[in-house]
Amino acid sequence: EIVLTQSPATLSLSPGQRATLSCRASQSVSSYLAWYQQKPGQAPRLLIYDASNRASGIPARFSGSGSGTDFTLTISSLEPEDFAVYYCQQRSNSYTFGQGTKLEIK
Amino acid sequence: EVQLVERGGGLIQPGGSLRLSCAPSGFIVSGHSVSWLRQTPGKGLEWVSIIYPGGGTTYADSVKGRFTISKDNSKNMVYLQMNNVRAEDTAMYYCARAPHGFDVWGQGTMVTVSS
C-alpha cells in the first residue's frame, strides 16, 4: 500500500498569507496525486488533480506541484473561507489518502 | 447540476447486511466510474470500491469478499451491498464520481455497526 504523509499536521496562518502544504508518498505515484479541501460537516471537495491541474471552479490562488514522491499544495493568499482540512490522495496504485493538514486561523 | 445522493445508512448489528444506494444526477453511470469511500475520525478517508463504465469492479482489501458494488444503468443508480459487517465498518459512507480523482461527492450516509 502506498502511504501518503502530510506535513505539517496543523498550519496556523493569517488571511492574506501564503500557505504551503506538503505530501510525501512512500513510493513514486508519478503525477497521479490529487488534493481535497474539507470543511466541518461537508464532503471533501476536489481542488487539484494529477498534481497540478485545478478542478472546475477552483480559484487560481490554489496551485499544485510535484511528481514522483514529493508534492506541494500552495494557496497564494489565504481567504477566510480557505481555513479547513486538506487531504492528498494518490491513484497510482489503488487509492489512498494522507492523514490531512488542518489549516487554522492564527 | 452534477450531484450524488446517498441513502440507506443506519444502525446494524455485527454480522448483518445493509445496502447503500447512490443516485447521480447530471451524469449517467454508464459513462463514468463511481466509487464508494468512507470516513471515520480515527482512520480518516478510506477508498472502498469502484465500478467502471463497463461494469468492472475493484475493492479495498479491507472489504473484499464482504462488500459488493453494482449499478443499474437503466435506473442510473449505484449500490454498495455490505455483508458480514464489522464494528470497524462504522463510518460515513460517500459515493463519488471518479474520472481523475473524485470530482463530485454526495453528502454521505452514516453506517453504525453495533450490538
CSV table of C-alpha atoms in Angstrom, one decimal:
chain,number,residue,atom,x,y,z
A,1,GLU,CA,0.0,0.0,0.0
A,2,ILE,CA,1.3,3.5,-0.8
A,3,VAL,CA,1.4,5.6,2.3
A,4,LEU,CA,1.0,9.4,2.0
A,5,THR,CA,2.4,11.5,4.7
A,6,GLN,CA,1.2,15.1,5.0
A,7,SER,CA,3.0,17.9,6.8
A,8,PRO,CA,2.6,19.8,8.9
A,9,ALA,CA,-0.3,18.3,10.8
A,10,THR,CA,-1.5,21.8,11.7
A,11,LEU,CA,-0.7,25.1,10.0
A,12,SER,CA,-1.6,28.4,11.7
A,13,LEU,CA,-1.6,31.4,9.4
A,14,SER,CA,-3.5,34.7,8.9
A,15,PRO,CA,-5.7,35.8,6.0
A,16,GLY,CA,-3.6,37.2,3.2
A,17,GLN,CA,-0.6,34.9,3.9
A,18,ARG,CA,0.8,32.2,1.7
A,19,ALA,CA,0.2,28.6,2.7
A,20,THR,CA,2.4,25.7,1.6
A,21,LEU,CA,1.2,22.1,2.4
A,22,SER,CA,3.3,19.1,1.7
A,23,CYS,CA,2.5,15.5,0.8
A,24,ARG,CA,5.1,12.7,0.5
A,25,ALA,CA,4.5,9.3,-0.9
A,26,SER,CA,6.2,6.1,0.3
A,27,GLN,CA,6.9,5.2,-3.4
A,28,SER,CA,6.5,7.0,-6.7
A,29,VAL,CA,3.0,7.9,-7.7
A,30,SER,CA,4.1,9.6,-10.9
A,31,SER,CA,1.7,12.6,-11.2
A,32,TYR,CA,-1.4,10.7,-10.0
A,33,LEU,CA,-1.9,12.9,-7.0
A,34,ALA,CA,-5.0,15.0,-6.0
A,35,TRP,CA,-5.7,17.5,-3.3
A,36,TYR,CA,-9.0,18.0,-1.5
A,37,GLN,CA,-10.4,20.6,0.9
A,38,GLN,CA,-12.9,19.5,3.6
A,39,LYS,CA,-14.9,21.8,6.0
A,40,PRO,CA,-16.8,20.5,9.0
A,41,GLY,CA,-19.9,18.6,8.2
A,42,GLN,CA,-19.2,18.6,4.4
A,43,ALA,CA,-17.8,16.1,2.0
A,44,PRO,CA,-14.3,16.7,0.6
A,45,ARG,CA,-14.0,19.0,-2.4
A,46,LEU,CA,-11.6,18.3,-5.2
A,47,LEU,CA,-9.1,21.1,-5.7
A,48,ILE,CA,-6.2,19.7,-7.8
A,49,TYR,CA,-5.9,16.5,-9.8
A,50,ASP,CA,-2.9,14.9,-11.5
A,51,ALA,CA,-0.6,17.0,-9.3
A,52,SER,CA,-1.1,20.4,-10.9
A,53,ASN,CA,-4.5,20.7,-12.7
A,54,ARG,CA,-7.1,22.8,-11.0
A,55,ALA,CA,-10.6,21.2,-10.8
A,56,SER,CA,-13.5,23.0,-12.3
A,57,GLY,CA,-14.5,26.2,-10.4
A,58,ILE,CA,-11.4,26.2,-8.2
A,59,PRO,CA,-9.8,29.7,-7.7
A,60,ALA,CA,-6.4,30.4,-9.2
A,61,ARG,CA,-4.9,31.1,-5.8
A,62,PHE,CA,-4.8,27.3,-5.4
A,63,SER,CA,-1.9,25.6,-7.2
A,64,GLY,CA,-0.3,22.2,-7.0
A,65,SER,CA,3.2,21.0,-8.0
A,66,GLY,CA,5.5,17.9,-7.7
A,67,SER,CA,5.9,14.5,-9.2
A,68,GLY,CA,7.2,11.1,-8.1
A,69,THR,CA,7.1,11.2,-4.3
A,70,ASP,CA,7.0,14.9,-3.2
A,71,PHE,CA,4.1,17.2,-3.8
A,72,THR,CA,3.0,20.6,-2.7
A,73,LEU,CA,-0.3,22.5,-2.5
A,74,THR,CA,0.1,26.3,-2.4
A,75,ILE,CA,-2.5,28.8,-1.5
A,76,SER,CA,-1.1,32.1,-2.7
A,77,SER,CA,-3.1,34.5,-0.5
A,78,LEU,CA,-5.4,33.0,2.1
A,79,GLU,CA,-9.1,34.0,2.1
A,80,PRO,CA,-11.2,33.4,5.3
A,81,GLU,CA,-13.0,30.5,3.6
A,82,ASP,CA,-9.8,28.6,3.0
A,83,PHE,CA,-9.4,27.6,6.6
A,84,ALA,CA,-10.2,23.9,6.5
A,85,VAL,CA,-8.6,20.4,6.4
A,86,TYR,CA,-6.7,19.5,3.3
A,87,TYR,CA,-6.0,15.9,2.1
A,88,CYS,CA,-3.8,14.5,-0.6
A,89,GLN,CA,-4.8,11.3,-2.4
A,90,GLN,CA,-3.0,9.0,-4.9
A,91,ARG,CA,-4.4,6.8,-7.7
A,92,SER,CA,-1.2,5.3,-9.0
A,93,ASN,CA,-1.8,2.0,-7.1
A,94,SER,CA,-5.3,1.6,-5.8
A,95,TYR,CA,-6.4,4.7,-3.9
A,96,THR,CA,-5.0,6.1,-0.6
A,97,PHE,CA,-5.3,9.4,1.3
A,98,GLY,CA,-3.0,11.3,3.5
A,99,GLN,CA,-4.0,11.9,7.1
A,100,GLY,CA,-4.7,15.6,6.5
A,101,THR,CA,-3.3,19.1,7.3
A,102,LYS,CA,-5.5,21.4,9.3
A,103,LEU,CA,-5.2,25.0,8.2
A,104,GLU,CA,-6.3,27.2,11.1
A,105,ILE,CA,-6.6,30.9,11.6
A,106,LYS,CA,-3.7,32.4,13.6
B,1,GLU,CA,-26.1,20.5,-11.8
B,2,VAL,CA,-24.0,17.4,-11.2
B,3,GLN,CA,-24.6,15.8,-7.8
B,4,LEU,CA,-24.9,12.5,-6.0
B,5,VAL,CA,-27.3,11.5,-3.2
B,6,GLU,CA,-26.6,8.5,-0.9
B,7,ARG,CA,-29.2,6.6,1.0
B,8,GLY,CA,-29.5,3.5,3.1
B,9,GLY,CA,-27.3,4.1,6.1
B,10,GLY,CA,-28.3,3.2,9.7
B,11,LEU,CA,-27.6,1.1,12.7
B,12,ILE,CA,-26.8,-2.5,12.0
B,13,GLN,CA,-25.6,-5.4,14.2
B,14,PRO,CA,-22.2,-7.1,13.6
B,15,GLY,CA,-22.6,-9.8,11.0
B,16,GLY,CA,-25.6,-8.2,9.5
B,17,SER,CA,-26.2,-6.8,6.0
B,18,LEU,CA,-27.1,-3.4,4.6
B,19,ARG,CA,-27.4,-1.9,1.1
B,20,LEU,CA,-26.4,1.6,0.3
B,21,SER,CA,-27.7,3.4,-2.8
B,22,CYS,CA,-26.2,6.3,-4.7
B,23,ALA,CA,-28.3,8.4,-7.1
B,24,PRO,CA,-26.4,10.5,-9.5
B,25,SER,CA,-27.9,13.4,-11.3
B,26,GLY,CA,-26.4,15.4,-14.1
B,27,PHE,CA,-24.4,12.5,-15.5
B,28,ILE,CA,-25.0,8.8,-16.3
B,29,VAL,CA,-23.3,5.9,-14.6
B,30,SER,CA,-22.9,4.1,-17.9
B,31,GLY,CA,-20.4,6.7,-18.9
B,32,HIS,CA,-18.4,7.3,-15.7
B,33,SER,CA,-16.6,5.5,-12.9
B,34,VAL,CA,-18.2,5.8,-9.5
B,35,SER,CA,-16.6,4.9,-6.2
B,36,TRP,CA,-17.6,4.4,-2.6
B,37,LEU,CA,-15.4,5.9,0.1
B,38,ARG,CA,-15.8,6.1,3.9
B,39,GLN,CA,-14.5,8.4,6.6
B,40,THR,CA,-14.0,8.0,10.3
B,41,PRO,CA,-12.4,10.3,12.8
B,42,GLY,CA,-9.8,7.7,13.7
B,43,LYS,CA,-8.9,6.2,10.3
B,44,GLY,CA,-9.6,9.2,8.1
B,45,LEU,CA,-10.6,8.9,4.5
B,46,GLU,CA,-10.6,5.4,3.0
B,47,TRP,CA,-11.4,4.2,-0.5
B,48,VAL,CA,-13.8,1.2,-0.5
B,49,SER,CA,-14.7,0.2,-4.1
B,50,ILE,CA,-15.1,1.4,-7.6
B,51,ILE,CA,-17.2,0.4,-10.6
B,52,TYR,CA,-16.1,1.3,-14.1
B,53,PRO,CA,-18.3,2.3,-17.0
B,54,GLY,CA,-18.1,-1.2,-18.5
B,55,GLY,CA,-19.1,-2.8,-15.1
B,56,GLY,CA,-15.6,-3.9,-13.9
B,57,THR,CA,-15.1,-3.6,-10.2
B,58,THR,CA,-12.2,-3.2,-7.7
B,59,TYR,CA,-12.2,-3.4,-3.9
B,60,ALA,CA,-10.1,-2.4,-0.9
B,61,ASP,CA,-8.6,-5.4,0.8
B,62,SER,CA,-10.5,-4.5,4.0
B,63,VAL,CA,-13.9,-5.2,2.3
B,64,LYS,CA,-13.0,-7.7,-0.3
B,65,GLY,CA,-15.3,-10.7,-0.1
B,66,ARG,CA,-17.8,-8.9,2.1
B,67,PHE,CA,-18.9,-5.8,0.1
B,68,THR,CA,-20.2,-5.8,-3.5
B,69,ILE,CA,-20.6,-2.7,-5.7
B,70,SER,CA,-23.1,-2.8,-8.5
B,71,LYS,CA,-25.0,-0.5,-10.7
B,72,ASP,CA,-28.3,-0.4,-12.7
B,73,ASN,CA,-27.8,1.6,-15.9
B,74,SER,CA,-31.5,1.7,-16.6
B,75,LYS,CA,-32.2,3.4,-13.2
B,76,ASN,CA,-28.9,5.3,-13.2
B,77,MET,CA,-28.1,4.0,-9.7
B,78,VAL,CA,-25.0,2.6,-8.0
B,79,TYR,CA,-25.2,0.3,-4.9
B,80,LEU,CA,-23.0,-1.0,-2.2
B,81,GLN,CA,-24.1,-4.3,-0.7
B,82,MET,CA,-22.5,-4.7,2.7
B,83,ASN,CA,-22.5,-8.2,4.2
B,84,ASN,CA,-21.0,-9.6,7.4
B,85,VAL,CA,-20.3,-6.1,8.7
B,86,ARG,CA,-17.9,-5.5,11.5
B,87,ALA,CA,-17.5,-2.7,14.1
B,88,GLU,CA,-14.6,-1.3,12.0
B,89,ASP,CA,-17.0,-0.7,9.1
B,90,THR,CA,-18.7,2.1,11.2
B,91,ALA,CA,-18.2,5.3,9.1
B,92,MET,CA,-19.7,8.0,7.0
B,93,TYR,CA,-20.0,6.5,3.5
B,94,TYR,CA,-19.8,8.6,0.4
B,95,CYS,CA,-20.2,7.9,-3.2
B,96,ALA,CA,-18.2,10.0,-5.7
B,97,ARG,CA,-17.6,10.3,-9.4
B,98,ALA,CA,-14.1,9.2,-10.3
B,99,PRO,CA,-12.6,10.5,-13.6
B,100,HIS,CA,-9.2,11.5,-12.3
B,101,GLY,CA,-9.6,12.0,-8.6
B,102,PHE,CA,-13.0,12.2,-7.0
B,103,ASP,CA,-14.6,15.3,-8.5
B,104,VAL,CA,-18.2,15.1,-7.3
B,105,TRP,CA,-19.2,13.7,-3.9
B,106,GLY,CA,-22.5,13.1,-2.2
B,107,GLN,CA,-23.4,14.4,1.2
B,108,GLY,CA,-22.8,10.9,2.8
B,109,THR,CA,-24.8,8.4,4.7
B,110,MET,CA,-23.8,7.2,8.2
B,111,VAL,CA,-23.4,3.5,8.9
B,112,THR,CA,-23.0,2.4,12.5
B,113,VAL,CA,-22.2,-1.2,13.3
B,114,SER,CA,-23.0,-2.0,16.9
B,115,SER,CA,-24.9,-4.6,19.0
